[in-house]
Coordinates of C-alpha atoms in Angstrom, one line a residue:
Chain A
M974 CA 0.0 0.0 0.0
S975 CA 1.3 3.5 -0.8
K976 CA 1.8 5.9 2.0
L977 CA -1.1 8.0 0.8
S978 CA -3.6 5.2 0.8
L979 CA -2.5 4.4 4.4
L980 CA -3.6 7.9 5.2
T981 CA -6.9 7.9 3.4
S982 CA -7.9 4.4 4.5
G983 CA -8.5 5.8 8.0
I984 CA -10.5 8.7 6.7
I985 CA -13.1 6.9 4.5
K986 CA -12.8 3.1 4.1
N987 CA -12.0 2.4 7.7
N988 CA -13.5 5.5 9.3
P989 CA -13.3 4.9 13.1
T990 CA -16.7 6.4 13.8
F991 CA -18.9 5.7 10.8
V992 CA -17.5 2.3 9.7
L993 CA -15.7 0.7 12.6
V994 CA -18.1 2.2 15.3
L995 CA -15.2 2.7 17.8
G996 CA -14.8 5.2 20.5
M997 CA -18.5 6.0 20.8
C998 CA -18.3 7.6 24.3
P999 CA -16.3 10.7 23.3
T1000 CA -18.1 10.8 20.0
L1001 CA -21.5 11.2 21.6
A1002 CA -20.5 13.2 24.7
T1003 CA -18.2 15.9 23.3
T1004 CA -20.0 16.9 20.1
T1005 CA -22.3 19.5 21.6
S1006 CA -20.7 22.0 19.2
A1007 CA -18.5 21.7 16.1
I1008 CA -15.6 23.3 17.9
N1009 CA -15.8 20.9 20.8
G1010 CA -15.9 17.9 18.5
F1011 CA -12.9 19.3 16.6
G1012 CA -11.0 19.8 19.8
M1013 CA -11.7 16.2 21.0
G1014 CA -10.7 14.9 17.6
V1015 CA -7.4 16.7 17.5
A1016 CA -6.6 15.5 21.1
T1017 CA -7.3 11.9 20.1
L1018 CA -5.2 12.4 16.9
F1019 CA -2.2 13.5 19.0
V1020 CA -2.5 10.5 21.4
L1021 CA -3.1 8.1 18.5
T1022 CA -0.1 9.2 16.4
M1023 CA 2.3 9.4 19.3
S1024 CA 1.4 6.1 20.8
N1025 CA 1.4 4.4 17.4
I1026 CA 5.0 5.7 16.8
V1027 CA 6.3 4.6 20.2
I1028 CA 4.5 1.2 20.2
S1029 CA 5.8 0.3 16.7
L1030 CA 9.3 1.2 18.0
V1031 CA 9.2 -1.0 21.1
A1032 CA 6.9 -3.8 19.9
T1033 CA 9.7 -6.2 19.0
Q1034 CA 11.2 -5.9 22.5
V1035 CA 8.0 -6.5 24.5
P1036 CA 7.2 -10.0 25.7
D1037 CA 3.9 -11.2 24.3
K1038 CA 2.0 -11.7 27.5
V1039 CA 2.6 -8.2 28.9
R1040 CA 1.9 -6.6 25.5
I1041 CA -1.5 -5.0 26.5
P1042 CA -0.4 -3.6 29.9
V1043 CA 2.7 -2.1 28.2
Y1044 CA 0.6 -0.5 25.5
I1045 CA -1.9 0.9 28.0
V1046 CA 1.0 2.5 30.0
V1047 CA 2.4 4.1 26.9
I1048 CA -1.0 5.4 25.9
A1049 CA -1.8 6.6 29.4
A1050 CA 1.5 8.4 29.5
F1051 CA 0.7 10.3 26.3
V1052 CA -2.8 11.1 27.6
T1053 CA -1.3 12.6 30.8
I1054 CA 1.1 14.7 28.8
L1055 CA -1.8 15.9 26.7
Q1056 CA -3.8 16.7 29.9
L1057 CA -0.9 18.8 31.3
L1058 CA -0.3 20.6 28.0
M1059 CA -4.0 21.4 27.6
Q1060 CA -4.3 22.7 31.2
A1061 CA -1.4 25.0 30.5
F1062 CA -2.2 26.3 27.1
T1063 CA -5.9 25.7 26.3
P1064 CA -7.5 25.7 29.8
G1065 CA -10.9 26.7 28.3
L1066 CA -11.1 23.7 26.0
Y1067 CA -9.8 21.4 28.7
A1068 CA -12.6 22.5 31.1
T1069 CA -15.2 21.9 28.4
L1070 CA -14.0 18.4 27.4
G1071 CA -13.5 17.5 31.0
I1072 CA -13.4 13.9 31.9
F1073 CA -13.2 12.7 28.3
I1074 CA -9.6 13.7 27.9
P1075 CA -8.4 11.1 30.5
L1076 CA -10.8 8.7 29.0
I1077 CA -8.9 8.7 25.7
V1078 CA -6.9 6.0 27.4
V1079 CA -9.8 3.6 27.1
N1080 CA -10.9 4.8 23.7
C1081 CA -11.0 1.6 21.7
I1082 CA -9.6 3.3 18.6
V1083 CA -6.2 4.0 20.3
L1084 CA -5.7 0.6 21.8
G1085 CA -7.2 -1.0 18.6
R1086 CA -4.8 0.7 16.2
A1087 CA -1.9 -0.1 18.6
E1088 CA -2.7 -3.8 18.7
A1089 CA -3.9 -4.3 15.2
Y1090 CA -1.5 -2.1 13.3
A1091 CA 1.4 -0.4 15.1
S1092 CA 2.6 -3.6 16.8
K1093 CA 3.2 -5.2 13.4
N1094 CA 4.3 -2.4 11.1
S1095 CA 7.2 0.1 10.6
V1096 CA 7.4 3.4 12.4
T1097 CA 6.5 5.6 9.4
D1098 CA 3.6 3.4 8.4
S1099 CA 2.3 3.4 11.9
A1100 CA 2.6 7.2 12.2
M1101 CA 0.7 7.5 8.9
D1102 CA -2.0 5.1 10.1
G1103 CA -2.3 7.1 13.3
I1104 CA -2.6 10.4 11.5
G1105 CA -5.2 8.9 9.0
S1106 CA -7.4 7.4 11.7
G1107 CA -7.0 10.5 13.8
I1108 CA -8.1 12.7 10.9
G1109 CA -11.1 10.4 10.2
F1110 CA -12.1 10.6 13.8
T1111 CA -11.7 14.4 13.9
L1112 CA -13.7 14.9 10.7
A1113 CA -16.5 12.6 12.0
L1114 CA -16.7 14.5 15.3
T1115 CA -16.6 17.9 13.7
V1116 CA -19.5 16.9 11.3
I1117 CA -21.6 15.5 14.2
G1118 CA -20.8 18.6 16.3
L1119 CA -21.7 20.8 13.4
V1120 CA -25.1 19.1 12.8
R1121 CA -26.0 19.2 16.5
E1122 CA -24.9 22.8 16.8
I1123 CA -26.9 23.9 13.8
L1124 CA -30.1 22.1 14.9
G1125 CA -29.6 22.5 18.6
S1126 CA -28.3 26.0 19.1
A1127 CA -28.8 27.6 15.7
S1128 CA -25.2 28.5 15.2
I1129 CA -22.2 27.4 13.2
F1130 CA -18.8 27.3 14.9
G1131 CA -20.2 29.5 17.6
V1132 CA -21.6 32.1 15.2
K1133 CA -25.4 32.5 15.4
F1134 CA -27.1 32.3 12.0
M1135 CA -30.6 33.0 13.2
D1136 CA -32.2 34.6 16.2
S1137 CA -33.5 31.4 17.8
D1138 CA -32.5 29.0 20.5
G1139 CA -32.7 25.9 18.3
I1140 CA -34.1 22.6 19.1
L1141 CA -32.9 21.8 22.6
A1142 CA -33.1 18.0 22.3
F1143 CA -30.2 18.0 19.8
V1144 CA -27.7 19.5 22.2
L1145 CA -28.8 17.0 25.0
A1146 CA -28.1 13.3 25.2
P1147 CA -30.9 12.0 22.9
G1148 CA -29.9 14.2 20.1
A1149 CA -26.4 12.8 20.1
F1150 CA -27.6 9.3 19.5
I1151 CA -30.2 10.3 16.9
V1152 CA -27.8 12.6 14.9
L1153 CA -25.1 9.9 14.9
G1154 CA -27.6 7.3 13.8
Y1155 CA -28.9 9.3 10.9
L1156 CA -25.4 10.4 9.8
M1157 CA -24.4 6.7 9.7
V1158 CA -27.4 6.0 7.5
L1159 CA -26.2 8.8 5.2
F1160 CA -22.7 7.5 5.2
N1161 CA -23.9 4.0 4.3
K1162 CA -26.0 5.4 1.5
L1163 CA -23.2 7.4 0.0
K1164 CA -20.7 4.6 0.3
S1165 CA -23.0 2.2 -1.5
K1166 CA -23.7 4.8 -4.2
I1167 CA -19.9 5.2 -4.8
S1168 CA -19.2 1.5 -5.0
Chain B
M37 CA -32.0 9.3 53.2
E38 CA -29.0 10.7 51.4
Y39 CA -28.1 7.3 50.1
I40 CA -31.6 6.8 48.7
I41 CA -31.2 10.1 46.8
I42 CA -27.8 9.0 45.6
V43 CA -29.2 5.7 44.3
I44 CA -32.2 7.3 42.5
S45 CA -30.1 10.0 41.0
A46 CA -27.4 7.7 39.7
V47 CA -29.8 5.0 38.4
F48 CA -32.4 7.1 36.7
V49 CA -31.8 10.9 36.7
N50 CA -28.2 11.0 35.7
N51 CA -28.1 7.6 34.0
I52 CA -24.4 7.0 33.2
L53 CA -25.1 5.6 29.8
L54 CA -27.9 7.7 28.5
S55 CA -27.0 11.1 29.9
Q56 CA -23.3 10.9 30.5
F57 CA -22.3 8.6 27.6
L58 CA -19.9 6.4 29.7
G59 CA -19.8 2.7 28.5
V60 CA -21.5 3.2 25.2
C61 CA -19.3 0.6 23.4
P62 CA -20.5 -2.4 25.3
F63 CA -24.0 -0.9 25.2
L64 CA -24.0 -1.1 21.4
G65 CA -21.8 -4.2 21.2
V66 CA -23.3 -6.8 23.5
S67 CA -26.9 -5.8 23.6
N68 CA -28.4 -8.2 21.1
K69 CA -29.8 -10.5 23.7
V70 CA -31.2 -9.9 27.1
S71 CA -29.2 -12.7 28.6
T72 CA -25.9 -11.4 27.5
A73 CA -26.8 -7.9 28.4
A74 CA -27.7 -9.1 31.9
G75 CA -24.4 -11.0 32.2
M76 CA -22.4 -8.0 31.1
S77 CA -24.3 -5.8 33.5
G78 CA -23.5 -8.1 36.4
A79 CA -19.8 -8.1 35.6
V80 CA -19.8 -4.3 35.3
V81 CA -21.5 -3.8 38.6
F82 CA -19.0 -6.1 40.3
V83 CA -15.9 -4.6 38.8
I84 CA -17.0 -1.0 39.2
A85 CA -17.7 -1.5 42.9
L86 CA -14.3 -3.0 43.5
A87 CA -12.4 -0.6 41.2
T88 CA -13.9 2.5 42.7
L89 CA -13.0 1.4 46.2
T90 CA -9.5 0.6 45.1
T91 CA -8.9 3.8 43.2
Y92 CA -10.4 5.9 45.9
I93 CA -7.9 4.5 48.4
L94 CA -5.1 4.9 45.8
Q95 CA -6.0 8.6 45.2
Y96 CA -6.4 9.7 48.8
Y97 CA -3.7 7.5 50.5
V98 CA -1.0 7.4 47.8
L99 CA -1.3 10.0 45.1
V100 CA -2.4 13.0 47.2
P101 CA 0.1 12.5 50.1
L102 CA 2.9 12.1 47.6
G103 CA 1.8 15.1 45.6
I104 CA 1.7 13.2 42.3
E105 CA -2.0 13.6 41.3
F106 CA -0.9 14.1 37.7
M107 CA -0.1 10.3 37.6
Q108 CA -3.8 9.6 38.2
T109 CA -4.7 8.4 34.7
V110 CA -1.7 6.1 34.5
A111 CA -2.2 4.7 38.0
F112 CA -5.9 4.2 37.8
I113 CA -5.9 2.3 34.4
L114 CA -3.1 0.1 35.6
V115 CA -4.9 -0.7 38.8
I116 CA -8.2 -1.4 36.9
A117 CA -6.4 -3.7 34.4
A118 CA -4.7 -5.6 37.2
L119 CA -7.9 -5.8 39.2
V120 CA -9.9 -7.2 36.3
Q121 CA -7.3 -9.8 35.7
M122 CA -7.3 -10.7 39.4
V123 CA -11.0 -11.0 39.6
E124 CA -10.9 -13.3 36.6
I125 CA -8.4 -15.6 38.3
I126 CA -10.1 -15.6 41.7
L127 CA -13.5 -16.2 40.2
K128 CA -12.2 -19.1 38.2
K129 CA -10.9 -20.7 41.4
I130 CA -13.6 -20.1 44.0
S131 CA -16.8 -19.9 41.9
P132 CA -16.7 -21.7 38.6
S133 CA -20.5 -21.2 38.1
L134 CA -20.2 -17.4 38.5
Y135 CA -17.1 -17.4 36.3
Q136 CA -19.0 -19.1 33.6
A137 CA -21.7 -16.5 33.7
L138 CA -19.5 -13.5 33.9
G139 CA -16.1 -14.7 32.7
I140 CA -16.3 -13.9 29.0
F141 CA -17.2 -10.3 29.7
L142 CA -14.3 -9.6 32.1
P143 CA -11.6 -9.0 29.5
L144 CA -13.8 -6.5 27.8
I145 CA -14.3 -4.5 30.9
T146 CA -10.8 -3.0 31.1
T147 CA -11.6 -0.9 28.1
N148 CA -15.2 0.0 29.3
C149 CA -14.8 3.7 29.9
A150 CA -17.5 3.6 32.6
V151 CA -15.1 1.9 35.0
L152 CA -12.2 4.5 34.6
G153 CA -14.8 7.3 34.1
L154 CA -16.5 6.6 37.4
A155 CA -13.2 6.1 39.2
I156 CA -12.0 9.6 38.0
L157 CA -15.4 11.3 38.5
V158 CA -15.9 10.4 42.1
V159 CA -12.5 11.8 43.2
S160 CA -12.6 14.9 41.0
K161 CA -16.0 16.4 41.1
E162 CA -18.3 17.8 43.8
F163 CA -21.7 16.2 44.1
S164 CA -24.7 17.6 45.8
F165 CA -27.4 15.1 46.8
G166 CA -30.0 17.3 48.5
G167 CA -27.4 19.1 50.5
A168 CA -24.5 21.3 49.8
P169 CA -22.0 20.2 47.1
H170 CA -19.0 18.3 48.6
M171 CA -16.4 15.8 47.7
L172 CA -17.7 12.3 48.2
N173 CA -16.3 10.2 51.1
M174 CA -15.4 6.6 50.6
V175 CA -18.8 5.0 51.3
E176 CA -20.6 7.6 49.2
S177 CA -18.2 7.0 46.4
V178 CA -18.7 3.3 46.3
V179 CA -22.5 3.7 46.7
Y180 CA -22.6 6.2 43.9
A181 CA -20.4 4.2 41.6
T182 CA -22.3 1.0 42.2
S183 CA -25.7 2.5 41.7
S184 CA -24.4 4.1 38.5
A185 CA -23.3 0.7 37.4
V186 CA -26.8 -0.6 38.2
G187 CA -28.2 2.2 36.1
F188 CA -25.9 1.0 33.3
G189 CA -27.4 -2.4 33.7
V190 CA -31.0 -1.1 33.7
A191 CA -30.5 0.8 30.5
M192 CA -28.6 -2.1 28.9
I193 CA -31.2 -4.7 29.7
L194 CA -34.1 -2.4 28.6
F195 CA -32.2 -1.7 25.4
A196 CA -31.5 -5.4 24.7
G197 CA -35.2 -6.2 25.1
I198 CA -36.1 -3.6 22.5
R199 CA -33.4 -4.9 20.1
E200 CA -34.7 -8.5 20.5
Q201 CA -38.1 -7.2 19.3
Q202 CA -36.4 -5.3 16.5
E203 CA -34.9 -8.4 15.1
L204 CA -38.3 -9.4 13.9
S205 CA -39.2 -6.1 12.3
N206 CA -38.4 -5.0 8.8
V207 CA -35.7 -2.3 8.9
P208 CA -34.6 -0.4 5.8
K209 CA -31.3 -1.6 4.6
A210 CA -29.3 1.5 5.3
F211 CA -30.6 1.6 8.8
Q212 CA -29.7 -2.0 9.7
G213 CA -27.2 -2.7 12.5
T214 CA -25.7 0.2 14.4
P215 CA -27.8 3.1 12.9
I216 CA -31.1 1.8 14.1
A217 CA -29.6 0.8 17.4
L218 CA -28.4 4.4 17.9
I219 CA -31.7 5.9 17.0
T220 CA -33.5 3.5 19.4
A221 CA -31.0 4.5 22.1
G222 CA -31.8 8.2 21.4
I223 CA -35.5 7.5 22.0
L224 CA -34.6 5.6 25.2
A225 CA -32.5 8.6 26.3
L226 CA -35.4 10.9 25.6
S227 CA -37.7 8.9 27.8
F228 CA -35.0 8.8 30.6
M229 CA -35.1 12.6 30.4
G230 CA -38.5 12.4 32.0
F231 CA -36.7 11.5 35.3
A232 CA -35.0 14.9 35.4
G233 CA -36.1 16.9 38.3
L234 CA -37.1 13.8 40.3
V235 CA -34.4 14.6 42.9
Chain C
M530 CA 8.1 -10.6 16.0
A531 CA 7.2 -10.5 19.7
K532 CA 9.5 -12.1 22.2
E533 CA 8.9 -15.2 24.2
S534 CA 7.5 -14.4 27.6
S535 CA 9.4 -15.4 30.7
L536 CA 8.7 -14.1 34.2
K537 CA 12.1 -12.3 34.2
N538 CA 11.6 -10.4 31.0
M539 CA 7.9 -9.7 31.7
V540 CA 8.7 -8.1 35.0
S541 CA 11.7 -6.2 33.7
T542 CA 9.8 -4.8 30.6
L543 CA 6.9 -3.6 32.7
F544 CA 9.3 -2.1 35.2
I545 CA 11.3 -0.3 32.6
V546 CA 8.2 1.0 30.7
C547 CA 6.7 2.3 34.0
L548 CA 10.0 3.9 35.0
V549 CA 10.5 5.6 31.7
S550 CA 7.0 6.9 31.4
S551 CA 6.8 8.2 35.0
T552 CA 10.1 10.0 34.6
L553 CA 8.9 11.5 31.4
L554 CA 5.6 12.6 33.1
G555 CA 7.5 14.1 36.0
G556 CA 9.5 16.1 33.5
V557 CA 6.5 17.4 31.6
Y558 CA 4.7 18.1 34.9
A559 CA 7.7 20.2 36.1
I560 CA 7.7 22.1 32.8
T561 CA 4.0 22.8 32.6
K562 CA 3.5 23.6 36.3
E563 CA 4.2 27.3 35.8
P564 CA 2.2 27.8 32.7
I565 CA -0.8 26.0 34.3
E566 CA -0.6 28.4 37.3
A567 CA -0.1 31.3 35.0
A568 CA -3.2 30.2 33.0
A569 CA -5.3 30.2 36.1
I570 CA -4.2 33.7 37.1
A571 CA -4.7 34.9 33.6
K572 CA -8.2 33.6 33.6
T573 CA -9.0 35.5 36.9
N574 CA -7.4 38.6 35.6
S575 CA -9.3 38.6 32.2
S576 CA -12.6 38.0 34.0
I577 CA -11.8 40.9 36.3
S578 CA -11.1 43.2 33.4
Q579 CA -14.4 42.2 31.8
V580 CA -16.5 43.0 34.9
V581 CA -15.2 46.4 36.2
P582 CA -14.6 49.8 34.5
A583 CA -11.1 50.4 33.0
F584 CA -8.4 50.3 35.7
D585 CA -4.6 50.7 35.9
N586 CA -3.7 48.7 39.0
D587 CA -3.2 45.0 39.5
P588 CA -6.4 43.9 41.3
S589 CA -5.0 40.4 42.0
A590 CA -2.2 42.1 44.1
D591 CA -4.7 44.1 46.1
V592 CA -7.1 41.3 46.7
F593 CA -8.7 41.0 50.2
T594 CA -11.4 38.8 51.7
K595 CA -14.6 39.4 53.4
E596 CA -16.8 37.1 55.6
F597 CA -20.4 37.0 54.8
D598 CA -23.0 34.4 56.0
G599 CA -20.2 32.1 57.2
N600 CA -18.4 32.1 53.8
S601 CA -15.3 34.1 52.8
Y602 CA -15.4 35.9 49.5
K603 CA -12.5 37.3 47.5
I604 CA -12.8 41.0 46.5
Y605 CA -10.6 42.5 43.8
P606 CA -10.6 46.4 43.9
A607 CA -10.1 48.1 40.6
K608 CA -8.3 51.5 40.8
K609 CA -7.5 54.2 38.3
G610 CA -4.9 56.8 39.3
G611 CA -5.1 55.5 42.9
E612 CA -8.8 56.1 43.1
I613 CA -11.1 53.1 43.4
V614 CA -13.4 52.8 40.4
G615 CA -15.1 49.5 41.2
Y616 CA -15.0 46.1 42.9
A617 CA -15.0 42.6 41.4
V618 CA -16.4 40.1 43.8
E619 CA -15.8 36.4 43.3
T620 CA -19.1 34.9 44.4
F621 CA -20.7 31.5 44.1
S622 CA -23.8 29.4 44.5
T623 CA -24.0 25.8 45.6
N624 CA -27.5 25.4 44.2
G625 CA -26.8 25.0 40.5
F626 CA -28.2 22.1 38.6
G627 CA -24.8 20.5 38.3
G628 CA -23.5 21.8 41.7
R629 CA -21.3 24.8 42.4
I630 CA -21.3 27.9 40.1
V631 CA -18.5 30.5 40.6
I632 CA -19.2 33.9 39.2
M633 CA -17.1 37.1 39.1
V634 CA -19.4 40.1 39.6
G635 CA -18.2 43.7 39.1
F636 CA -19.8 46.7 40.8
N637 CA -19.5 50.4 40.0
L638 CA -19.2 52.6 43.1
D639 CA -22.9 53.5 43.0
G640 CA -23.8 49.9 43.5
T641 CA -24.9 49.1 39.9
I642 CA -23.6 45.9 38.4
F643 CA -21.0 46.6 35.7
N644 CA -20.8 43.1 34.3
T645 CA -20.7 39.4 35.2
S646 CA -18.4 36.6 34.2
V647 CA -18.8 32.9 34.9
L648 CA -15.6 31.4 36.2
S649 CA -16.6 27.8 36.6
H650 CA -19.7 25.7 36.5
S651 CA -21.0 22.2 35.6
E652 CA -24.4 23.0 34.2
T653 CA -25.9 21.1 31.2
P654 CA -24.5 22.2 27.9
G655 CA -27.2 23.9 25.9
L656 CA -29.4 24.5 28.9
G657 CA -27.9 25.9 32.1
D658 CA -24.6 27.0 30.4
K659 CA -26.5 29.7 28.7
M660 CA -25.8 31.8 31.8
V661 CA -22.2 32.1 30.5
E662 CA -21.7 35.5 28.9
G663 CA -22.0 35.5 25.1
K664 CA -24.0 32.2 25.0
S665 CA -27.4 34.0 25.4
T666 CA -28.8 37.3 26.4
F667 CA -29.4 36.1 30.0
S668 CA -26.3 37.7 31.6
V669 CA -26.8 41.0 29.7
Q670 CA -30.0 41.9 31.6
F671 CA -27.9 42.4 34.8
K672 CA -25.7 45.1 33.3
G673 CA -26.3 48.5 34.9
K674 CA -28.9 47.2 37.3
N675 CA -28.7 48.1 41.0
P676 CA -29.7 45.1 43.2
A677 CA -31.1 47.6 45.6
D678 CA -34.1 48.3 43.3
F679 CA -33.8 45.4 40.8
K680 CA -35.4 42.4 42.4
M681 CA -32.7 39.7 42.1
S682 CA -34.9 36.7 41.6
V683 CA -36.7 35.1 38.6
K684 CA -40.1 36.4 37.5
K685 CA -41.6 33.0 38.5
D686 CA -40.7 33.9 42.1
G687 CA -41.9 37.5 41.8
G688 CA -38.5 39.0 40.9
D689 CA -37.3 41.0 37.9
V690 CA -35.1 38.5 36.2
D691 CA -36.0 36.7 32.9
A692 CA -35.0 33.1 33.6
I693 CA -33.2 31.0 31.0
T694 CA -35.9 28.9 29.3
A695 CA -36.0 25.4 30.8
S696 CA -33.3 26.3 33.3
T697 CA -35.0 27.8 36.3
I698 CA -32.7 26.1 38.7
T699 CA -29.6 27.6 37.1
S700 CA -31.2 31.0 36.9
R701 CA -32.1 30.9 40.5
A702 CA -28.6 29.9 41.5
F703 CA -27.2 32.7 39.4
C704 CA -29.4 35.3 41.1
G705 CA -28.5 33.9 44.5
A706 CA -24.8 34.3 43.7
L707 CA -25.4 37.9 42.6
E708 CA -27.4 38.6 45.7
S709 CA -24.7 37.5 48.0
A710 CA -22.1 39.4 45.9
Y711 CA -24.1 42.5 46.5
E712 CA -24.2 41.9 50.2
V713 CA -20.4 41.5 50.2
Y714 CA -20.0 44.6 48.1
K715 CA -22.1 46.6 50.6
L716 CA -19.7 45.5 53.3
C717 CA -16.7 46.9 51.3
V718 CA -18.4 50.2 50.5
Q719 CA -19.2 50.7 54.1
I720 CA -15.6 50.3 55.1
Q721 CA -14.5 52.5 52.3
T722 CA -16.8 55.4 53.4
N723 CA -15.7 54.9 57.0
K724 CA -12.1 55.3 55.9
E725 CA -12.8 58.4 54.0
N726 CA -14.6 59.9 56.9
G727 CA -11.7 59.1 59.1
N728 CA -9.3 60.8 56.8
E729 CA -11.2 64.1 56.7

C-alpha cells in the first residue's frame, strides 16, 4: 500500500466512527458543538499518532504476555502529557472536554490501532496510520458537532445564523444518539452509491 | 435518606449511559440478547464497585500524600487492568459457576470507559445530593459508583429487550445494524429525560 | 516478532516501561507547572477586566477577603490613578443544577452591576450553560442594574429576572450568587466610606 492510501484508509474506508463504530463515548459526549468535536478529535489524533509511533518502536522488545499492559501504560503516559499541556495552554477547552480527555486511554480506537497495526508495522507506516485514523475521527466528530450545533443552538462554529434557541433536544443526550444514527445511514447510502 | 437520593439520582436521573455517555461501546456491542446484556451488567457492577473502592484508596492515601496527582490516569488504568485480571483468576478458582456466567465479559471491561470514568469522576467532582456540594467520602463514592453501574445495567437490559423485538421487524437496509440501534438509544435517552427533576 | 515471555523479561519490561513513562511525566509536569498556574491567574485577571470599568492597578495584588454568611469571599478592587473605580467580587452558589457555580461580579461605586463573568460551573451544555456571557442574552440583563431596586430573583418567584428557558434552577442559583455578591459589596463600600470619613 502506498503511504497516501494508508492515510486515506482511516478517513473513509475504515473511518473509526462511521464504519468501525469505535470510540463511541467521546463521539457522543463531546460533540455538543463543532468546535468541541474538533478539539476532541485533535486531542485523540495526538495520542493516537504518538502512541502508534512509540509502540511500533518498542513492539519487538515486548514479551507477548505483557503486551497489552505495556501499550496501556504508553497510551496513558501520552494522555497525561496531553492533559498537562492542555491545562497549561488551552484551559478553556480542557474545562469543556473535562473527563473525556483522561478517557482517551480507554478509547478503543487507540488501543485498537496499537494492537492491530502499530505492533506489526514500521514506524512511518504506523505514524501514517495514526494520523489517518485521527483525521477520520476528527472529521466525523466535527461533522456530528456541526449538525448538532446547527439544529440545537442555531449557530455554526459558535456564530449564530438566526435569532433562535434551536431545538434543545439535539444538544442534549438523545440528540447525540439520533444525529449519529442518521449520519451513519447517510454515510452508508453514500458509500453504496460510490461502490 | 442521602443514600436513597444517591441511588435514585445515579440509576435514573443521571443515568451514566444515557446522559453521560460512559460505557456506550458495550452498550451497542453486546446488547443483542437480554441474557448477554444481563451477564455483562452483572460483571460491570461487580468490577465498578471494586475498582472505585481501590482507586479511591489509591487517590487519597497514595497519590495525594505524595503530591503526584498528575499520575492519576496512568495509576488508575493500571490498577483497573490488574484488578480485572485478578477478579478473573479468583473467580475461576472459587466460583466456577459465576465465572461461567461473567467470565467472557471480564476482559472487555478494562476498556469499558464507565469503569475508569466513574473512578475519576468520584474523586474529581463535587456532588450535591439534596445538601451542599461536597467531595464524596469513601462510602458515598462506592454507593454512587455501584448505583451508576446498576443504572448502566437497567439501561442495557431495557435496550437489549427492545433490540430483540427489532430483530423481527423490517428495517430499511441503510438503517440495519448500528444506525437503528443508535436511533433507538436516542429515543430511550429521551424517555429517561423524563426523570429529570425527580431529585 | 514479539519475544517469548518469561517471568524475568515480563517483570523487567513492565518495570522499565513504567519507570521511563513516569520519569517523562514528572519532567512534563515540572515544565507545565508554571504555565498552568499562569493560565489560572490569567483567567481570573481577564474576567476581572471584563466586569469592572477600566483600571490601571493589579487587582490580584490588592485582593482582600470578606466574611459573609459564614463564607469568605475574595474581592478585587479596581483602581485608576489611585482612586477606586469598582469592585470585582468572586461569588458562588451551591444550588446550580450541576453543583457549584462560581461567578465574578463587578460593581460600580454606585452599587450598579457593571458586568458578570462565569468562572466555573458544571451546568448542562445547551441548557444551564446559557448563563455564560456570550451564549445567550441572559447575563446581559444584569448590566447597569442596581440590586437595591432590581429584584434579584426570577419572574416566576416574583422578581425582575428573565430566567433561562427550561433552566430555572440555574437562573435561581445565578441570582442567588449575585445577591450574596451585592451583600459582600455593601460591606466593602461601608468600610470605604468609613475610611474616607476618618481621613477628613
